[in-house]
Tab-separated table of C-alpha atoms in Angstrom:
chain	number	residue	atom	x	y	z
A	110	MET	CA	63.471	-59.268	-78.368
A	111	PRO	CA	64.328	-56.104	-80.534
A	112	LEU	CA	63.869	-52.785	-78.588
A	113	ASP	CA	61.562	-51.457	-81.234
A	114	ARG	CA	59.259	-54.413	-80.657
A	115	GLN	CA	59.280	-54.538	-76.892
A	116	PRO	CA	55.738	-53.448	-75.335
A	117	LEU	CA	55.993	-50.069	-73.850
A	118	ASN	CA	56.106	-49.366	-70.166
A	119	SER	CA	53.744	-47.246	-68.260
A	120	LEU	CA	56.181	-44.036	-69.504
A	121	GLY	CA	55.888	-45.138	-72.902
A	122	LEU	CA	59.429	-46.535	-72.995
A	123	PRO	CA	59.719	-49.951	-74.960
A	124	LYS	CA	61.777	-51.855	-72.303
A	125	PRO	CA	60.872	-53.157	-68.254
A	126	PRO	CA	60.679	-50.829	-66.071
A	127	SER	CA	63.464	-52.230	-64.098
A	128	GLN	CA	65.581	-51.522	-66.831
A	129	THR	CA	64.045	-47.758	-66.954
A	130	ARG	CA	66.090	-45.131	-65.340
A	131	VAL	CA	63.925	-41.958	-64.656
A	132	VAL	CA	65.238	-39.179	-63.119
A	133	VAL	CA	62.226	-37.565	-60.836
A	134	ALA	CA	62.520	-33.827	-60.111
A	135	MET	CA	61.984	-33.570	-56.252
A	136	SER	CA	60.700	-30.543	-54.418
A	137	GLY	CA	59.616	-31.781	-51.332
A	138	GLY	CA	55.924	-31.163	-51.985
A	139	VAL	CA	53.544	-34.061	-52.256
A	140	ASP	CA	53.114	-33.931	-56.184
A	141	SER	CA	56.415	-34.841	-56.881
A	142	SER	CA	57.032	-37.132	-53.769
A	143	VAL	CA	54.187	-39.399	-55.173
A	144	VAL	CA	55.783	-39.610	-58.795
A	145	ALA	CA	58.812	-40.736	-57.355
A	146	ALA	CA	56.938	-43.463	-55.057
A	147	MET	CA	54.542	-44.193	-57.524
A	148	LEU	CA	57.834	-44.914	-60.003
A	149	ALA	CA	59.846	-46.664	-57.114
A	150	GLU	CA	56.687	-49.199	-56.447
A	151	GLU	CA	56.343	-50.202	-60.422
A	152	GLY	CA	59.706	-51.070	-60.247
A	153	TYR	CA	61.636	-48.408	-62.099
A	154	ASP	CA	65.078	-47.340	-61.355
A	155	VAL	CA	64.112	-43.880	-59.729
A	156	VAL	CA	66.927	-41.519	-59.092
A	157	GLY	CA	65.658	-38.316	-57.034
A	158	VAL	CA	66.954	-34.913	-57.489
A	159	THR	CA	66.106	-31.626	-55.486
A	160	LEU	CA	67.374	-28.564	-56.473
A	161	GLN	CA	68.554	-26.316	-53.695
A	162	LEU	CA	67.756	-22.847	-55.179
A	163	TYR	CA	68.497	-20.233	-52.551
A	164	ASP	CA	70.447	-20.302	-49.176
A	165	HIS	CA	67.757	-22.265	-47.349
A	166	GLY	CA	68.992	-20.704	-43.983
A	167	ALA	CA	68.129	-17.144	-45.123
A	168	ALA	CA	65.001	-15.583	-44.554
A	169	LEU	CA	63.549	-15.971	-48.199
A	170	ALA	CA	62.982	-19.662	-47.572
A	171	LYS	CA	59.938	-19.382	-45.560
A	172	LYS	CA	57.556	-22.074	-44.707
A	173	GLY	CA	55.508	-22.687	-47.396
A	174	ALA	CA	57.920	-21.906	-50.438
A	175	CYS	CA	59.062	-24.325	-52.855
A	176	CYS	CA	62.708	-25.855	-52.563
A	177	ALA	CA	63.239	-24.451	-48.622
A	178	GLY	CA	65.250	-26.373	-46.480
A	179	ILE	CA	62.754	-28.343	-45.066
A	180	ASP	CA	61.472	-29.416	-48.475
A	181	ILE	CA	65.057	-30.772	-48.881
A	182	HIS	CA	64.754	-32.765	-45.885
A	183	ASP	CA	60.916	-34.321	-46.836
A	184	ALA	CA	62.598	-34.997	-50.338
A	185	ARG	CA	65.308	-37.171	-48.779
A	186	ARG	CA	62.869	-38.608	-46.449
A	187	VAL	CA	60.648	-39.841	-49.082
A	188	ALA	CA	63.543	-41.439	-51.005
A	189	GLU	CA	65.056	-43.462	-47.926
A	190	GLN	CA	61.590	-44.794	-47.516
A	191	MET	CA	60.903	-45.988	-51.056
A	192	GLY	CA	64.396	-46.957	-51.425
A	193	PHE	CA	65.944	-45.073	-54.737
A	194	PRO	CA	68.931	-42.833	-54.122
A	195	HIS	CA	68.592	-39.035	-53.613
A	196	TYR	CA	71.206	-35.803	-54.984
A	197	VAL	CA	70.643	-32.263	-53.879
A	198	LEU	CA	71.941	-30.014	-56.225
A	199	ASP	CA	73.304	-26.554	-55.728
A	200	TYR	CA	71.668	-24.310	-58.151
A	201	GLU	CA	71.704	-20.728	-56.380
A	202	ASN	CA	73.944	-19.453	-58.692
A	203	ILE	CA	72.255	-20.548	-61.833
A	204	PHE	CA	68.739	-19.555	-60.109
A	205	ARG	CA	70.153	-16.215	-59.389
A	206	ASP	CA	71.371	-15.218	-62.773
A	207	ALA	CA	68.979	-16.925	-64.430
A	208	VAL	CA	65.349	-16.116	-62.697
A	209	ILE	CA	66.012	-13.808	-59.893
A	210	ASP	CA	67.877	-10.770	-61.618
A	211	GLU	CA	65.877	-10.850	-64.775
A	212	PHE	CA	62.606	-10.650	-62.105
A	213	ALA	CA	64.119	-7.657	-60.450
A	214	ASP	CA	64.708	-5.929	-63.703
A	215	SER	CA	61.349	-6.830	-65.011
A	216	TYR	CA	59.782	-5.154	-62.081
A	217	LEU	CA	62.183	-2.192	-62.396
A	218	GLY	CA	60.953	-1.957	-66.044
A	219	GLY	CA	57.370	-1.815	-65.182
A	220	ALA	CA	56.439	-5.503	-66.341
A	221	THR	CA	54.717	-8.185	-64.195
A	222	PRO	CA	57.350	-10.746	-64.728
A	223	VAL	CA	56.049	-14.574	-64.109
A	224	PRO	CA	59.409	-16.081	-62.061
A	225	CYS	CA	57.980	-19.656	-62.110
A	226	ILE	CA	57.899	-20.151	-66.049
A	227	ARG	CA	61.395	-18.854	-66.208
A	228	CYS	CA	62.375	-21.343	-63.718
A	229	ASN	CA	60.818	-24.090	-65.785
A	230	GLU	CA	62.515	-22.789	-68.838
A	231	ARG	CA	65.880	-21.717	-67.697
A	232	VAL	CA	66.698	-24.205	-64.851
A	233	LYS	CA	64.441	-27.288	-64.263
A	234	PHE	CA	64.005	-28.221	-67.859
A	235	LYS	CA	67.508	-27.036	-69.164
A	236	ASP	CA	70.315	-27.765	-66.803
A	237	LEU	CA	68.449	-30.358	-64.627
A	238	LEU	CA	67.352	-32.061	-67.685
A	239	GLU	CA	70.773	-32.241	-68.847
A	240	THR	CA	71.569	-33.315	-65.699
A	241	ALA	CA	69.530	-36.423	-66.179
A	242	ARG	CA	71.114	-37.143	-69.185
A	243	ASP	CA	74.054	-37.047	-67.533
A	244	LEU	CA	73.090	-39.650	-65.115
A	245	ASP	CA	72.243	-42.086	-68.441
A	246	ALA	CA	68.195	-41.437	-66.969
A	247	ASP	CA	65.866	-42.547	-69.925
A	248	CYS	CA	63.427	-39.566	-69.043
A	249	MET	CA	62.633	-37.174	-66.324
A	250	ALA	CA	59.517	-36.867	-64.388
A	251	THR	CA	57.539	-33.984	-62.619
A	252	GLY	CA	54.957	-33.582	-60.364
A	253	HIS	CA	53.345	-30.871	-62.967
A	254	TYR	CA	49.865	-31.317	-63.541
A	255	ILE	CA	49.872	-31.391	-67.081
A	256	GLN	CA	49.359	-34.309	-69.711
A	257	ARG	CA	51.748	-35.511	-72.302
A	258	LYS	CA	50.349	-37.366	-75.211
A	259	ALA	CA	51.425	-39.151	-78.316
A	260	GLY	CA	50.253	-37.398	-81.484
A	261	ALA	CA	50.788	-38.064	-85.104
A	262	GLY	CA	53.478	-35.716	-85.239
A	263	GLY	CA	55.235	-36.474	-82.015
A	264	ALA	CA	54.545	-35.804	-78.364
A	265	GLU	CA	52.264	-33.350	-77.513
A	266	LEU	CA	51.210	-30.997	-74.657
A	267	HIS	CA	47.874	-31.044	-72.985
A	268	SER	CA	45.936	-29.503	-69.979
A	269	ALA	CA	45.383	-31.730	-66.859
A	270	ALA	CA	42.469	-33.681	-66.602
A	271	ASP	CA	41.700	-31.335	-63.458
A	272	ALA	CA	41.252	-27.795	-64.681
A	273	ASN	CA	41.477	-26.538	-61.413
A	274	ARG	CA	45.147	-27.939	-61.040
A	275	ASP	CA	46.368	-27.385	-64.703
A	276	GLN	CA	49.614	-25.774	-64.845
A	277	SER	CA	49.924	-25.226	-68.572
A	278	TYR	CA	50.118	-21.471	-68.462
A	279	PHE	CA	53.509	-22.315	-66.729
A	280	LEU	CA	54.904	-24.837	-68.897
A	281	PHE	CA	54.153	-23.452	-72.298
A	282	SER	CA	57.804	-22.818	-73.171
A	283	THR	CA	58.383	-26.403	-73.088
A	284	THR	CA	60.402	-27.097	-76.457
A	285	PRO	CA	59.658	-30.380	-78.487
A	286	GLU	CA	63.036	-31.826	-77.935
A	287	GLN	CA	62.308	-31.530	-74.075
A	288	LEU	CA	58.904	-32.852	-74.215
A	289	ASP	CA	60.393	-35.672	-75.729
A	290	TYR	CA	62.294	-36.547	-72.733
A	291	LEU	CA	59.448	-35.180	-69.922
A	292	ARG	CA	57.156	-37.643	-68.378
A	293	PHE	CA	53.986	-36.055	-66.133
A	294	PRO	CA	52.896	-38.883	-64.227
A	295	LEU	CA	49.985	-36.993	-62.329
A	296	GLY	CA	48.343	-34.911	-65.660
A	297	HIS	CA	45.410	-37.610	-65.641
A	298	LEU	CA	44.295	-37.574	-62.222
A	299	GLU	CA	40.979	-35.947	-61.508
A	300	SER	CA	41.732	-33.901	-58.391
A	301	LYS	CA	44.506	-33.063	-55.811
A	302	ALA	CA	42.529	-35.251	-53.529
A	303	ALA	CA	43.678	-38.374	-55.530
A	304	THR	CA	47.391	-37.142	-55.397
A	305	ARG	CA	47.025	-37.305	-51.439
A	306	GLU	CA	45.313	-40.290	-51.356
A	307	LEU	CA	48.049	-41.953	-52.992
A	308	ALA	CA	50.558	-40.109	-50.805
A	309	SER	CA	48.658	-41.758	-47.979
A	310	ARG	CA	48.763	-45.349	-49.551
A	311	TYR	CA	52.367	-45.159	-50.231
A	312	GLY	CA	52.742	-43.770	-46.242
A	313	LEU	CA	54.349	-40.595	-47.439
A	314	THR	CA	55.058	-38.533	-44.538
A	315	VAL	CA	54.159	-35.366	-46.799
A	316	ALA	CA	50.651	-36.568	-47.643
A	317	ASP	CA	48.822	-33.788	-45.381
A	318	LYS	CA	51.359	-31.193	-46.567
A	319	PRO	CA	50.042	-27.961	-47.280
A	320	ASP	CA	50.821	-26.455	-51.037
A	321	SER	CA	53.648	-23.895	-51.778
A	322	GLN	CA	52.200	-20.474	-52.032
A	323	ASP	CA	53.291	-17.676	-53.770
A	324	ILE	CA	56.637	-17.110	-55.707
A	325	CYS	CA	59.290	-18.993	-53.800
A	326	PHE	CA	61.726	-16.373	-52.956
A	327	VAL	CA	59.041	-13.774	-52.204
A	328	PRO	CA	58.242	-13.692	-49.050
A	329	ASP	CA	54.294	-13.435	-48.216
A	330	GLY	CA	53.800	-12.348	-51.606
A	331	ASN	CA	55.696	-8.628	-51.171
A	332	TYR	CA	57.213	-8.480	-54.248
A	333	ALA	CA	58.133	-4.634	-53.978
A	334	SER	CA	60.641	-5.352	-50.718
A	335	VAL	CA	62.459	-7.899	-52.433
A	336	ILE	CA	63.150	-5.832	-55.427
A	337	GLU	CA	64.543	-3.479	-52.725
A	338	LYS	CA	66.790	-5.773	-51.285
A	339	LEU	CA	68.030	-6.884	-54.568
A	340	ARG	CA	68.535	-3.238	-56.119
A	341	PRO	CA	68.761	-0.900	-53.525
A	342	GLY	CA	67.638	2.359	-54.352
A	343	ALA	CA	65.048	1.232	-56.841
A	344	ALA	CA	61.743	2.437	-54.999
A	345	GLU	CA	62.158	6.407	-56.370
A	346	PRO	CA	59.042	8.221	-55.541
A	347	GLY	CA	57.015	10.247	-58.606
A	348	GLU	CA	53.659	11.270	-59.644
A	349	ILE	CA	50.580	9.654	-59.979
A	350	VAL	CA	48.936	10.955	-63.189
A	351	HIS	CA	45.339	10.537	-64.457
A	352	ALA	CA	45.469	9.889	-68.076
A	353	ASP	CA	44.061	13.276	-68.812
A	354	GLY	CA	47.476	14.683	-67.641
A	355	ARG	CA	45.934	15.865	-63.871
A	356	VAL	CA	48.594	15.229	-61.286
A	357	LEU	CA	46.717	13.199	-58.483
A	358	GLY	CA	49.330	12.728	-56.057
A	359	GLU	CA	52.820	10.846	-55.085
A	360	HIS	CA	53.915	7.543	-55.395
A	361	ARG	CA	56.861	5.839	-53.424
A	362	GLY	CA	58.105	3.987	-56.172
A	363	VAL	CA	56.633	2.567	-59.193
A	364	ILE	CA	57.830	-1.125	-57.903
A	365	HIS	CA	54.809	-0.848	-55.578
A	366	TYR	CA	52.177	-0.833	-58.765
A	367	THR	CA	51.035	-3.334	-61.112
A	368	ILE	CA	48.551	-2.812	-64.156
A	369	GLY	CA	44.756	-3.017	-63.251
A	370	GLN	CA	45.891	-2.298	-59.551
A	371	ARG	CA	42.851	-0.191	-57.941
A	372	ARG	CA	43.770	-0.516	-54.133
A	373	GLY	CA	46.293	1.179	-52.032
A	374	LEU	CA	46.843	3.869	-54.664
A	375	GLY	CA	46.338	6.439	-51.848
A	376	ILE	CA	44.085	9.112	-54.305
A	377	GLY	CA	40.924	8.818	-52.214
A	378	GLY	CA	38.380	11.683	-52.388
A	379	LEU	CA	37.880	11.382	-56.069
A	380	SER	CA	33.957	10.784	-57.683
A	381	GLU	CA	34.991	7.688	-59.920
A	382	PRO	CA	37.265	4.647	-59.174
A	383	LEU	CA	40.425	4.597	-60.803
A	384	TYR	CA	43.183	1.940	-61.639
A	385	VAL	CA	46.459	1.668	-63.099
A	386	VAL	CA	46.719	1.645	-66.532
A	387	LYS	CA	49.914	2.039	-67.298
A	388	LEU	CA	53.733	2.301	-65.416
A	389	ASP	CA	55.753	5.155	-67.169
A	390	VAL	CA	59.226	4.143	-65.700
A	391	ASP	CA	61.135	6.529	-67.685
A	392	ASN	CA	59.533	9.368	-65.966
A	393	LYS	CA	58.711	7.506	-62.848
A	394	ARG	CA	54.914	8.130	-63.440
A	395	VAL	CA	52.031	5.640	-62.271
A	396	VAL	CA	49.154	6.858	-64.871
A	397	VAL	CA	45.985	5.987	-63.596
A	398	GLY	CA	42.495	5.993	-65.233
A	399	PRO	CA	38.701	4.676	-65.530
A	400	LYS	CA	38.341	0.978	-65.849
A	401	GLU	CA	37.326	0.688	-69.459
A	402	MET	CA	40.981	1.777	-70.213
A	403	LEU	CA	42.100	-1.410	-69.121
A	404	ALA	CA	40.143	-3.072	-71.801
A	405	THR	CA	42.788	-4.191	-74.067
A	406	ARG	CA	42.047	-6.301	-77.847
A	407	LYS	CA	45.411	-6.529	-79.183
A	408	VAL	CA	48.331	-8.049	-77.834
A	409	PRO	CA	52.085	-8.041	-78.910
A	410	VAL	CA	53.962	-11.108	-78.222
A	411	ARG	CA	57.295	-12.259	-78.513
A	412	GLU	CA	59.991	-15.234	-78.162
A	413	ILE	CA	57.163	-17.266	-78.876
A	414	ASN	CA	57.603	-21.052	-78.461
A	415	TRP	CA	55.672	-22.997	-80.852
A	416	LEU	CA	54.370	-26.450	-80.729
A	417	GLY	CA	52.169	-27.106	-83.500
A	418	ASP	CA	52.460	-29.521	-86.133
A	419	GLU	CA	52.952	-27.084	-88.867
A	420	PRO	CA	55.190	-24.300	-88.735
A	421	PHE	CA	54.112	-21.136	-86.775
A	422	THR	CA	54.377	-19.144	-90.246
A	423	SER	CA	53.049	-21.409	-92.710
A	424	ARG	CA	49.732	-19.482	-92.098
A	425	GLU	CA	48.586	-15.799	-92.036
A	426	GLU	CA	46.508	-16.408	-88.938
A	427	TRP	CA	45.549	-19.263	-86.392
A	428	HIS	CA	42.049	-19.031	-84.653
A	429	LEU	CA	43.028	-20.454	-80.931
A	430	SER	CA	42.140	-19.649	-77.306
A	431	VAL	CA	44.526	-17.964	-75.550
A	432	LYS	CA	45.132	-17.175	-71.883
A	433	VAL	CA	47.184	-13.463	-70.755
A	434	ARG	CA	47.116	-14.486	-67.134
A	435	SER	CA	47.242	-17.567	-65.145
A	436	THR	CA	44.098	-17.308	-63.331
A	437	ARG	CA	42.013	-16.531	-66.047
A	438	PRO	CA	40.162	-18.662	-68.328
A	439	PRO	CA	41.499	-19.137	-72.369
A	440	ARG	CA	39.403	-16.587	-74.399
A	441	GLU	CA	39.329	-16.920	-78.367
A	442	ALA	CA	41.765	-15.183	-80.239
A	443	ILE	CA	43.628	-14.682	-83.726
A	444	VAL	CA	46.939	-15.220	-83.439
A	445	ARG	CA	48.906	-13.693	-86.437
A	446	PRO	CA	52.694	-14.615	-86.945
A	447	ILE	CA	55.283	-11.666	-87.918
A	448	SER	CA	57.954	-13.991	-87.859
A	449	GLU	CA	58.963	-17.380	-86.244
A	450	THR	CA	58.991	-16.014	-82.816
A	451	GLU	CA	56.709	-12.748	-82.762
A	452	ALA	CA	53.085	-12.317	-83.456
A	453	GLU	CA	49.952	-9.710	-82.661
A	454	VAL	CA	47.334	-11.738	-80.841
A	455	GLU	CA	43.910	-10.337	-81.563
A	456	LEU	CA	41.270	-10.911	-78.789
A	457	LEU	CA	37.949	-11.486	-80.083
A	458	THR	CA	36.424	-10.305	-76.238
A	459	PRO	CA	38.745	-7.648	-75.022
A	460	GLU	CA	40.548	-8.154	-71.574
A	461	GLU	CA	41.352	-6.160	-68.716
A	462	GLY	CA	44.599	-5.809	-67.284
A	463	VAL	CA	46.975	-7.285	-69.986
A	464	SER	CA	50.288	-6.160	-68.865
A	465	PRO	CA	53.969	-6.658	-70.118
A	466	GLY	CA	55.639	-9.379	-68.614
A	467	GLN	CA	53.188	-11.752	-68.326
A	468	ALA	CA	52.665	-15.000	-70.820
A	469	CYS	CA	50.206	-15.500	-73.358
A	470	VAL	CA	49.533	-19.054	-73.965
A	471	PHE	CA	47.883	-20.732	-76.939
A	472	TYR	CA	45.415	-23.532	-76.866
A	473	GLU	CA	43.384	-25.311	-78.813
A	474	THR	CA	39.929	-24.068	-79.534
A	475	GLU	CA	38.089	-27.140	-79.010
A	476	GLY	CA	40.003	-29.614	-76.945
A	477	SER	CA	42.831	-29.513	-74.715
A	478	ARG	CA	46.354	-29.377	-76.540
A	479	ILE	CA	48.546	-26.581	-76.070
A	480	PHE	CA	50.148	-24.852	-78.797
A	481	GLY	CA	52.844	-23.014	-77.214
A	482	GLY	CA	53.282	-19.449	-76.200
A	483	GLY	CA	55.286	-16.006	-75.809
A	484	TRP	CA	55.799	-13.260	-73.347
A	485	ILE	CA	53.354	-9.986	-73.780
A	486	TRP	CA	55.660	-6.721	-74.267
A	487	ARG	CA	54.922	-3.136	-74.878
A	488	GLY	CA	54.707	-3.363	-78.646
A	489	TYR	CA	52.894	-0.421	-79.292
């Protein structure tokens, strides 16, 4: 039977599972382990690949982190149990150059970066994806909670069925070409409990393994301590200044502060609560002000990855919903293209704590489709 007339398998490819090679990106956690076990049970030619992103004997590789030493061991055990090959690739240098260095420099520049997005964009969905092609795989599967659906214009990216697990904010930069090759077998599940039930059914030792927390290379969420190790001498003291010009105190380094921060400012005794409203890196100043100063309506966005069917610049404006932080729900907005990769986003309801370095992700206003997104920067 001609290839284009054969029935599609569960991954949407016109061939039997036994003739379909799938590289599964295995972090060692329960999600990617279930994906690998599920596809192996269905009869696919599974190849597991785990990335060593940093020295897993170092202090940075803490318990509960993604891609730590114990995770490599756990991924290998799953592969042995389910009977498919497993490889560990040393990506330390790539990860440092593409993710960690930019993270440090962004923080030093007063931004609040999201390194998990850069890791997906520059490591997992770039270098690892090319490795999958080199292994003659028909596709690459991951344990991300997001959905890939067939649309009139090709593969579309949609939010996960479980809104509490949805990872679309971290995957907005997936390109159409990458989306053609990627598969996300867990995106349709209604809860994380369903994933753990599958892990138990397959008898996986990781069935009860806790989820990874924080950024993988940042112990205990202490960003500043990592920056100081990566960039010695970066934490220079300076003034804490009120937006009206009053000097209120001293800080121990701009890297210890983020936009919207209220606690730990060290300027007690004032009649009003104050928040960090600006980080003036050039003058080593932390600017504080009342909460209303955090409200933002216009957001400059660049490095846009567009996933719509029509060209981004084919309209003067797009009426979409956007997320400006991973923990916030999408809010209605007007997206006005400036170029194919830049736009001004007008929030219909002002948001507090919008920070350079965060992502602005575009969503269908009524529906689950993701239209891409970009990076918030200091445009004004």
